[in-house]
Coordinates of C-alpha atoms in Angstrom, one line a residue:
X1025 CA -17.0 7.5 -2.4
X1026 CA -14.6 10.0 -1.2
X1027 CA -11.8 11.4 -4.0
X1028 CA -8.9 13.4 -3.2
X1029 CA -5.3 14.6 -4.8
X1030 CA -2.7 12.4 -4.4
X1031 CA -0.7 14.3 -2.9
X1032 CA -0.3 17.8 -5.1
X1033 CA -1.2 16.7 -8.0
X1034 CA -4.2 17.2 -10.0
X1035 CA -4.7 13.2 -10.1
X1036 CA -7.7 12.5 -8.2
X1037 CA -7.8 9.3 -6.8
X1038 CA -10.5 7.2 -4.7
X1039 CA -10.0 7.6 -0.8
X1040 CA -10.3 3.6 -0.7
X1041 CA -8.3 1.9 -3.1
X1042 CA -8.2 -1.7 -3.3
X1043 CA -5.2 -3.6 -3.2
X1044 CA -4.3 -7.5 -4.6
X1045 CA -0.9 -8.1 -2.5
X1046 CA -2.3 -10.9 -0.5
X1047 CA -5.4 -12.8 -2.4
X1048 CA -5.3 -12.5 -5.6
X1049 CA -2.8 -15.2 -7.6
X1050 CA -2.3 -16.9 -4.3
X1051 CA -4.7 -17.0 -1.6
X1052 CA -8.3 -17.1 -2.9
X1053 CA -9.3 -18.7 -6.9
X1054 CA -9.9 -16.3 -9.2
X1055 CA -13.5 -16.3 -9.5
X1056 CA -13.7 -15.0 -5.9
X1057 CA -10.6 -12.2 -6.7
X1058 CA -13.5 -11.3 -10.3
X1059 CA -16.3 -11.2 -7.6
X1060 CA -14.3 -8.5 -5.0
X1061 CA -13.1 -6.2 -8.3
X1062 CA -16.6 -6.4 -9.4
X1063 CA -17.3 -5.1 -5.9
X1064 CA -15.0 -2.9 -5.7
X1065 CA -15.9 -1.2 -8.9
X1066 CA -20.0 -1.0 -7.8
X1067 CA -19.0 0.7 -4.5
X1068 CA -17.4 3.4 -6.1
X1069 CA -13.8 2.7 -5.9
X1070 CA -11.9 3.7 -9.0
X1071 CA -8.1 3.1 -7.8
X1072 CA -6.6 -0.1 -8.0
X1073 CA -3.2 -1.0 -6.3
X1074 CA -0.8 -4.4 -7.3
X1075 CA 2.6 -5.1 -8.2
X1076 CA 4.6 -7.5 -10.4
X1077 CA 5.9 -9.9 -7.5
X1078 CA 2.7 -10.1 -5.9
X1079 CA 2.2 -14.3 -6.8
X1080 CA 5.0 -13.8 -8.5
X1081 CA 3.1 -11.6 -11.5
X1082 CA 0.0 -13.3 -11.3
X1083 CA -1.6 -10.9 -8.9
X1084 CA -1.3 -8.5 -12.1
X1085 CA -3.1 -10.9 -14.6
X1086 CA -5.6 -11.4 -12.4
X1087 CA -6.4 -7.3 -11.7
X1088 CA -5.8 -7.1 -15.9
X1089 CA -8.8 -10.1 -16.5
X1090 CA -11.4 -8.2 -13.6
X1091 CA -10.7 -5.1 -15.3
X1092 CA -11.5 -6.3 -18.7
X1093 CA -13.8 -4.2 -20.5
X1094 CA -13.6 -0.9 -18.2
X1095 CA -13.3 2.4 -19.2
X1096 CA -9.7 2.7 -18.8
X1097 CA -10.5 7.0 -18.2
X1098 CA -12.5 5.6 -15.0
X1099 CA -9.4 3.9 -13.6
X1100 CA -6.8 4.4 -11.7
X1101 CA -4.0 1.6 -12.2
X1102 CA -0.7 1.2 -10.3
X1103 CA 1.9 -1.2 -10.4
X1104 CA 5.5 -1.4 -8.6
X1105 CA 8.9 -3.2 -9.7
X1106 CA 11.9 -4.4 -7.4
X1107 CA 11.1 -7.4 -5.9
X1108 CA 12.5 -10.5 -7.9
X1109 CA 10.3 -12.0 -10.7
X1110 CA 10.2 -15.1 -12.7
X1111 CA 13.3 -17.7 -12.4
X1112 CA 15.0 -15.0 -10.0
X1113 CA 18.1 -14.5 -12.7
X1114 CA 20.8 -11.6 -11.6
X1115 CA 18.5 -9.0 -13.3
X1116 CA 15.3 -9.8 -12.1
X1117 CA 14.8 -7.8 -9.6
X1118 CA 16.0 -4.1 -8.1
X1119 CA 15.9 -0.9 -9.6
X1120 CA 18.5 -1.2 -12.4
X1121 CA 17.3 0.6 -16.3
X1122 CA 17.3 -2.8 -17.5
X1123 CA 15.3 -4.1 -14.8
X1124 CA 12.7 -1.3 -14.8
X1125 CA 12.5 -1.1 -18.8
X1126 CA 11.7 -4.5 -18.8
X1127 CA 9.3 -4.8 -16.4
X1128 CA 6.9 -2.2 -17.2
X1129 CA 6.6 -3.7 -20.7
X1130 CA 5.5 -7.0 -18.5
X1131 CA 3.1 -5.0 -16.3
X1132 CA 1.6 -3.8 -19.1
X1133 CA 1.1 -6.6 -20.6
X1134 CA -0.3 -8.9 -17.8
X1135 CA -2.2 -5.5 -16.9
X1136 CA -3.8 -5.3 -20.1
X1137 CA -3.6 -1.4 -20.7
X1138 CA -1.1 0.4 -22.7
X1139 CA -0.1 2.5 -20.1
X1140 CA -0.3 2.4 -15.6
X1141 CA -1.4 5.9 -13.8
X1142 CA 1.1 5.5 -11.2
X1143 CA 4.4 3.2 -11.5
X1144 CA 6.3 2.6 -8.2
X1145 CA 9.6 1.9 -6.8
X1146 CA 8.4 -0.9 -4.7
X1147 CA 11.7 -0.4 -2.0
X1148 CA 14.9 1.6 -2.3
X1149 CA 17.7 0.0 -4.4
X1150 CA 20.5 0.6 -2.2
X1151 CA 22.8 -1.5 -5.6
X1152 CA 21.7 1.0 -8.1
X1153 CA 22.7 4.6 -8.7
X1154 CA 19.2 6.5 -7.7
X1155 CA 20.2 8.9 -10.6
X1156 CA 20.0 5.6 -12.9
X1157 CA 16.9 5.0 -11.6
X1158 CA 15.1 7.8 -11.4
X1159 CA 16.5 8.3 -15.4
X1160 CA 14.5 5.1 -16.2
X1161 CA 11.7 6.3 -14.9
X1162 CA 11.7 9.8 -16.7
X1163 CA 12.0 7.4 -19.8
X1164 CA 9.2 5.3 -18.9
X1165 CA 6.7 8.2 -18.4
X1166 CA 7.8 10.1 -21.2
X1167 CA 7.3 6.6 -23.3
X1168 CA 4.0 7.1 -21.9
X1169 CA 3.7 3.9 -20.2
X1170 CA 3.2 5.1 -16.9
X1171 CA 1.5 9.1 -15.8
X1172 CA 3.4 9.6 -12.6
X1173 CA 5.5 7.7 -10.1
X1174 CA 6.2 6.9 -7.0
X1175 CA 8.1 5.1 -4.3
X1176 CA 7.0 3.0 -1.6
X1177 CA 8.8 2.2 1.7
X1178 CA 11.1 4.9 1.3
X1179 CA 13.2 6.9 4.2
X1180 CA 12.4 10.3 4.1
X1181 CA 16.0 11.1 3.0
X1182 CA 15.9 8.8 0.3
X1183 CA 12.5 10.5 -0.6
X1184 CA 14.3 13.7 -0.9
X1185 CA 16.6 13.1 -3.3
X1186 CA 14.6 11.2 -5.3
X1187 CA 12.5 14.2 -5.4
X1188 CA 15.1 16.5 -6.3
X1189 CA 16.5 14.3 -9.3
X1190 CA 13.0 14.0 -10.1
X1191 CA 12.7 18.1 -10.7
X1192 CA 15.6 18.1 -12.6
X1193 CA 14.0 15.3 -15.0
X1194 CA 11.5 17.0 -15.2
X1195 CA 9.2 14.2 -14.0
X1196 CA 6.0 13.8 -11.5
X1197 CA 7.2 12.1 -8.7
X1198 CA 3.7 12.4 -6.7
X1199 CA 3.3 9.6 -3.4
X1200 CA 4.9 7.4 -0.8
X1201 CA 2.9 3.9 -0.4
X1202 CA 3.7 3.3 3.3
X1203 CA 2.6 0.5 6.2
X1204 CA 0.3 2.9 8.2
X1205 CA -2.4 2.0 10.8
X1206 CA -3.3 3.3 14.0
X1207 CA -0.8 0.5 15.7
X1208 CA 2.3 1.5 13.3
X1209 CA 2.6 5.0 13.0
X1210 CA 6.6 5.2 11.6
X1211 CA 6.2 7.9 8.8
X1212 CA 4.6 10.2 10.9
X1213 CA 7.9 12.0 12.8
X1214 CA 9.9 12.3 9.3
X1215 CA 8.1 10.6 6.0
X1216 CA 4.9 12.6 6.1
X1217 CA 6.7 16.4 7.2
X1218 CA 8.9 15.8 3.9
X1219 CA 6.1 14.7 1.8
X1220 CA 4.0 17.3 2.6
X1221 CA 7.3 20.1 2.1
X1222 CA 7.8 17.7 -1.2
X1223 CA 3.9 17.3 -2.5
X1224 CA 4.1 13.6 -2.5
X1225 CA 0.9 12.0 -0.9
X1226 CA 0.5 8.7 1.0
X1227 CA -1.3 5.8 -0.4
X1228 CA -1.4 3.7 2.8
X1229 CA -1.2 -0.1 2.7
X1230 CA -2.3 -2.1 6.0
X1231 CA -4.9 0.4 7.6
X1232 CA -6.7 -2.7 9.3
X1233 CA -2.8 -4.4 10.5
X1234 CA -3.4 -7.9 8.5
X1235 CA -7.0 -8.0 9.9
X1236 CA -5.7 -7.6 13.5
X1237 CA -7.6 -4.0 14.0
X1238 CA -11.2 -6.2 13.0
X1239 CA -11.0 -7.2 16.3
X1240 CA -11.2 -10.9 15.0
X1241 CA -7.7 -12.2 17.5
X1242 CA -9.2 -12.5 20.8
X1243 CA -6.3 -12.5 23.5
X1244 CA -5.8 -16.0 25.4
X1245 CA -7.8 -17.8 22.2
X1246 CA -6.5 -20.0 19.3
X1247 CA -6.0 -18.4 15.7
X1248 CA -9.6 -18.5 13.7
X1249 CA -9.5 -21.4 11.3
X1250 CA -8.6 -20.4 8.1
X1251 CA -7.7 -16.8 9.1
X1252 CA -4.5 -14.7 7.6
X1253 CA -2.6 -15.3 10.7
X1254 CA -2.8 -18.9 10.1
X1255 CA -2.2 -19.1 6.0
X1256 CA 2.0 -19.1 5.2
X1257 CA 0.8 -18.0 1.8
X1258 CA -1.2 -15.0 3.3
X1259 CA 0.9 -12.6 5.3
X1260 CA 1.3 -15.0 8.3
X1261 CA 4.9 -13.6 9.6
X1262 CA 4.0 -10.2 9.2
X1263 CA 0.9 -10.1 11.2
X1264 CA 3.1 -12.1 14.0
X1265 CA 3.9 -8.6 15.7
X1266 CA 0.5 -8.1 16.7
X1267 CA -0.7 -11.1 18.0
X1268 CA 1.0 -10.3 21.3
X1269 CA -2.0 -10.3 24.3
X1270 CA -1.1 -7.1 25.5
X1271 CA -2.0 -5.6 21.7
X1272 CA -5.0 -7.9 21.0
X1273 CA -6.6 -6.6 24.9
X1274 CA -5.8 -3.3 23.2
X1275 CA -7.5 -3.9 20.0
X1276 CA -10.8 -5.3 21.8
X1277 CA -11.1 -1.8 24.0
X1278 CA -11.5 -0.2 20.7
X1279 CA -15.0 -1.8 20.0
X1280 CA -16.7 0.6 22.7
X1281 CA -14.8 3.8 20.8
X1282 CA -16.1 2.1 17.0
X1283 CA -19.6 1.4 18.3
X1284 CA -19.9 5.1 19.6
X1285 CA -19.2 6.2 16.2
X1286 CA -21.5 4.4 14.5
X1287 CA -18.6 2.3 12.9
X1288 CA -17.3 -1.1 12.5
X1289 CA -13.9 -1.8 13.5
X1290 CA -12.6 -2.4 10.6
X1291 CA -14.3 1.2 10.0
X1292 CA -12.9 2.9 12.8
X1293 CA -9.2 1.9 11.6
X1294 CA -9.6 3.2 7.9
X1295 CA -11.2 6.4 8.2
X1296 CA -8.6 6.7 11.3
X1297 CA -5.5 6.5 8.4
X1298 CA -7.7 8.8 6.9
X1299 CA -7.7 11.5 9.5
X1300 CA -4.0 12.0 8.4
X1301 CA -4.3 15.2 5.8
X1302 CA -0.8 13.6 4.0
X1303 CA -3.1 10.1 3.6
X1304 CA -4.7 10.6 -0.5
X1305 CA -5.9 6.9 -0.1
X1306 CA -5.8 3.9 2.2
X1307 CA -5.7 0.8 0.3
X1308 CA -8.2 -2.3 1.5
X1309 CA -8.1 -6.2 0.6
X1310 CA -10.2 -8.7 0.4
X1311 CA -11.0 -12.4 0.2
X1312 CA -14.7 -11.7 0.0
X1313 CA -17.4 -8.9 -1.4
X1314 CA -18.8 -8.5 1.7
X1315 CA -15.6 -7.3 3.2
X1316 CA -14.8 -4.3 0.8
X1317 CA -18.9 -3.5 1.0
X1318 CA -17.6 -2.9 5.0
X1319 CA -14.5 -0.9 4.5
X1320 CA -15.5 1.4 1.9
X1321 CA -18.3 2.5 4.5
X1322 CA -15.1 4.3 6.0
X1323 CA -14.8 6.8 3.3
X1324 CA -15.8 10.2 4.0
X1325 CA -15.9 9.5 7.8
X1326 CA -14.8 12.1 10.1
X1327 CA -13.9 11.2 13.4
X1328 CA -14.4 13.5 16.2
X1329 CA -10.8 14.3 18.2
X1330 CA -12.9 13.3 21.5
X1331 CA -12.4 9.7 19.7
X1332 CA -9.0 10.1 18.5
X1333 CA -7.8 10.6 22.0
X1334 CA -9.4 7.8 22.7
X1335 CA -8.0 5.5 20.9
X1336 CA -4.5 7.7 21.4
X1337 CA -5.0 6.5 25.2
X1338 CA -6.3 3.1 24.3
X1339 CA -3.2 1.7 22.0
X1340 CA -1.0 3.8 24.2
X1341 CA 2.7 2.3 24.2
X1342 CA 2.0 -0.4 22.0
X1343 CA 2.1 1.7 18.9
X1344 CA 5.6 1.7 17.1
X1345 CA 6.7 5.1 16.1
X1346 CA 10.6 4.8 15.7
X1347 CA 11.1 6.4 12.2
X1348 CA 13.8 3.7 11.8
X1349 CA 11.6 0.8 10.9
X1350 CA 11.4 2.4 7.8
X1351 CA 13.7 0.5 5.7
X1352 CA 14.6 -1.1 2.4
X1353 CA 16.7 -4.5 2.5
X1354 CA 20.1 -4.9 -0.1
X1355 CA 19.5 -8.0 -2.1
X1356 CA 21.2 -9.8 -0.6
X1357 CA 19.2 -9.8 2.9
X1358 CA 16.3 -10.0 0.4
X1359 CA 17.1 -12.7 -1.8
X1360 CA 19.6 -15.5 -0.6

């Protein structure tokens, strides 16, 4: 396994990280979730990404129980709060002091540890004062609940001042956790420039596009029984934008590019997130061990720029790069 800063920090972190937004709590039973951690952990990968909505906090128990008995010094543990939890009451969700004091304490608990490495704003709270915010965070890392923050999703500007407030406080505000694959490329014109002026480093989710970079969605052919683009529960409407033909035809002229390298697809997608300097880890799922024993073959892989055009003139217009898409819904587009 590969380790790097995240970001410019002196938190090392692993180049893979594995992530529980999508299986664990909801779409596969826990004894298969224990069986990827434990594969996770014997491959070398020492950062672990959830967050309190994922299954509506149960994603969190479940990474707390596989993580059981760990050295917690070997770990890397991070955790986000906005999205509503429990019954959905007015302070449930956002960015609020109340709402972030009070869910940490839940994190934590569900989590297992007496503290998270890296505690995120899971979206901008366009409702909340950032300054209130950013306060609550100060208060949680000197608490000593969490080491550092971060935000995810964030616009570059938004990014900005929370870094600023974040110097004042006196605080380590160290990453960005952004969609980033070699289809959806957004944070390159204005996230990653700031975060690199900034210090903040990437931890990218999606580097394989919901499974669609795998090569798995043929163009012209029916869904594959019991795949993510066929599960409601398992990311069904966001993988919808790639299921176009044009993109899948794309996809499958990659295989020629991936076999040349000596890579899988799935391969050829990670270590292409990690190409990015601004990318500290690319964060991997899975529904089965054999699946993170294939992505974490991407670490460490450098990809030749003979490739990288490539696959540049491969995906070609397809690729969505309009720094816009970048965005953070009020609550009330979010929740009813």
């Amino acid at each position: 396994m590969e380790f790097r800063n995240l970001g410019a920090s002196g938190l090392r972190v692993s180049a893979i990280s594995y992530g529980n937004w999508l299986t664990h709590g909801s779409q596969v039973e826990e004894d298969a979730a224990l069986a990827c951690v434990r594969q996770a952990l014997d491959e070398g990968i020492t950062t672990f990404d959830t967050a309190d909505v994922y299954a509506n906090t149960a994603a969190e128990t479940v990474l707390g129980n596989a993580l059981a008995g760990e050295r917690r010094e070997g770990l890397e543990i991070f955790t986000k709060v906005f999205f509503p939890t429990g019954p959905g009451g007015p302070n449930d969700h956002g960015l609020s002091r109340k709402h972030i004091l009070e869910s940490i304490d839940g994190s934590l608990q569900r989590l297992q540890t007496d503290h998270v490495d890296l505690y995120q704003a899971h979206r901008f709270d366009h409702e909340t004062p950032l300054e209130e915010t950013m306060l609550a965070f100060a208060d949680v890392v000197r608490a000593g609940k969490a080491l550092y923050i971060g935000v995810s999703e964030w616009r570059a500007e938004e990014i900005r001042a929370a870094a600023e407030l974040a110097r004042e406080l006196r605080v380590p505000l160290v990453s960005n956790q952004p969609q980033y694959n070699l289809l959806w490329r957004v944070i390159e014109s204005e996230v990653v420039p700031t975060c690199e002026e900034l210090g903040l480093g990437q931890i990218v989710w999606s580097p394989i596009a919901q499974g669609v970079l795998t090569g798995k969605y043929l163009p012209g052919a029916d869904l594959p029984a019991g795949s993510r683009a066929t599960d409601e529960k398992g990311g069904a409407d966001m993988i919808k934008r790639w299921l176009e033909d044009d993109v899948l035809e794309r996809v499958q002229r990659l295989k020629p590019i991936a076999d040349d390298a000596g890579l899988t697809m799935a391969q050829l997608a990670v270590a292409w997130t990690l190409q990015n300097p601004n990318v500290s880890s690319a964060i991997i799922g899975a529904s089965r061990p054999e699946q993170v024993t294939d992505n974490v073959k991407a670490a460490g892989v450098t990809i030749d720029a003979d490739a990288l055009q490539a696959i540049d003139d491969v995906v070609g217009d397809v690729v969505e790069r309009d720094a816009a898409k970048t965005r953070s819904p009020r609550r009330s587009e979010s929740f009813g």
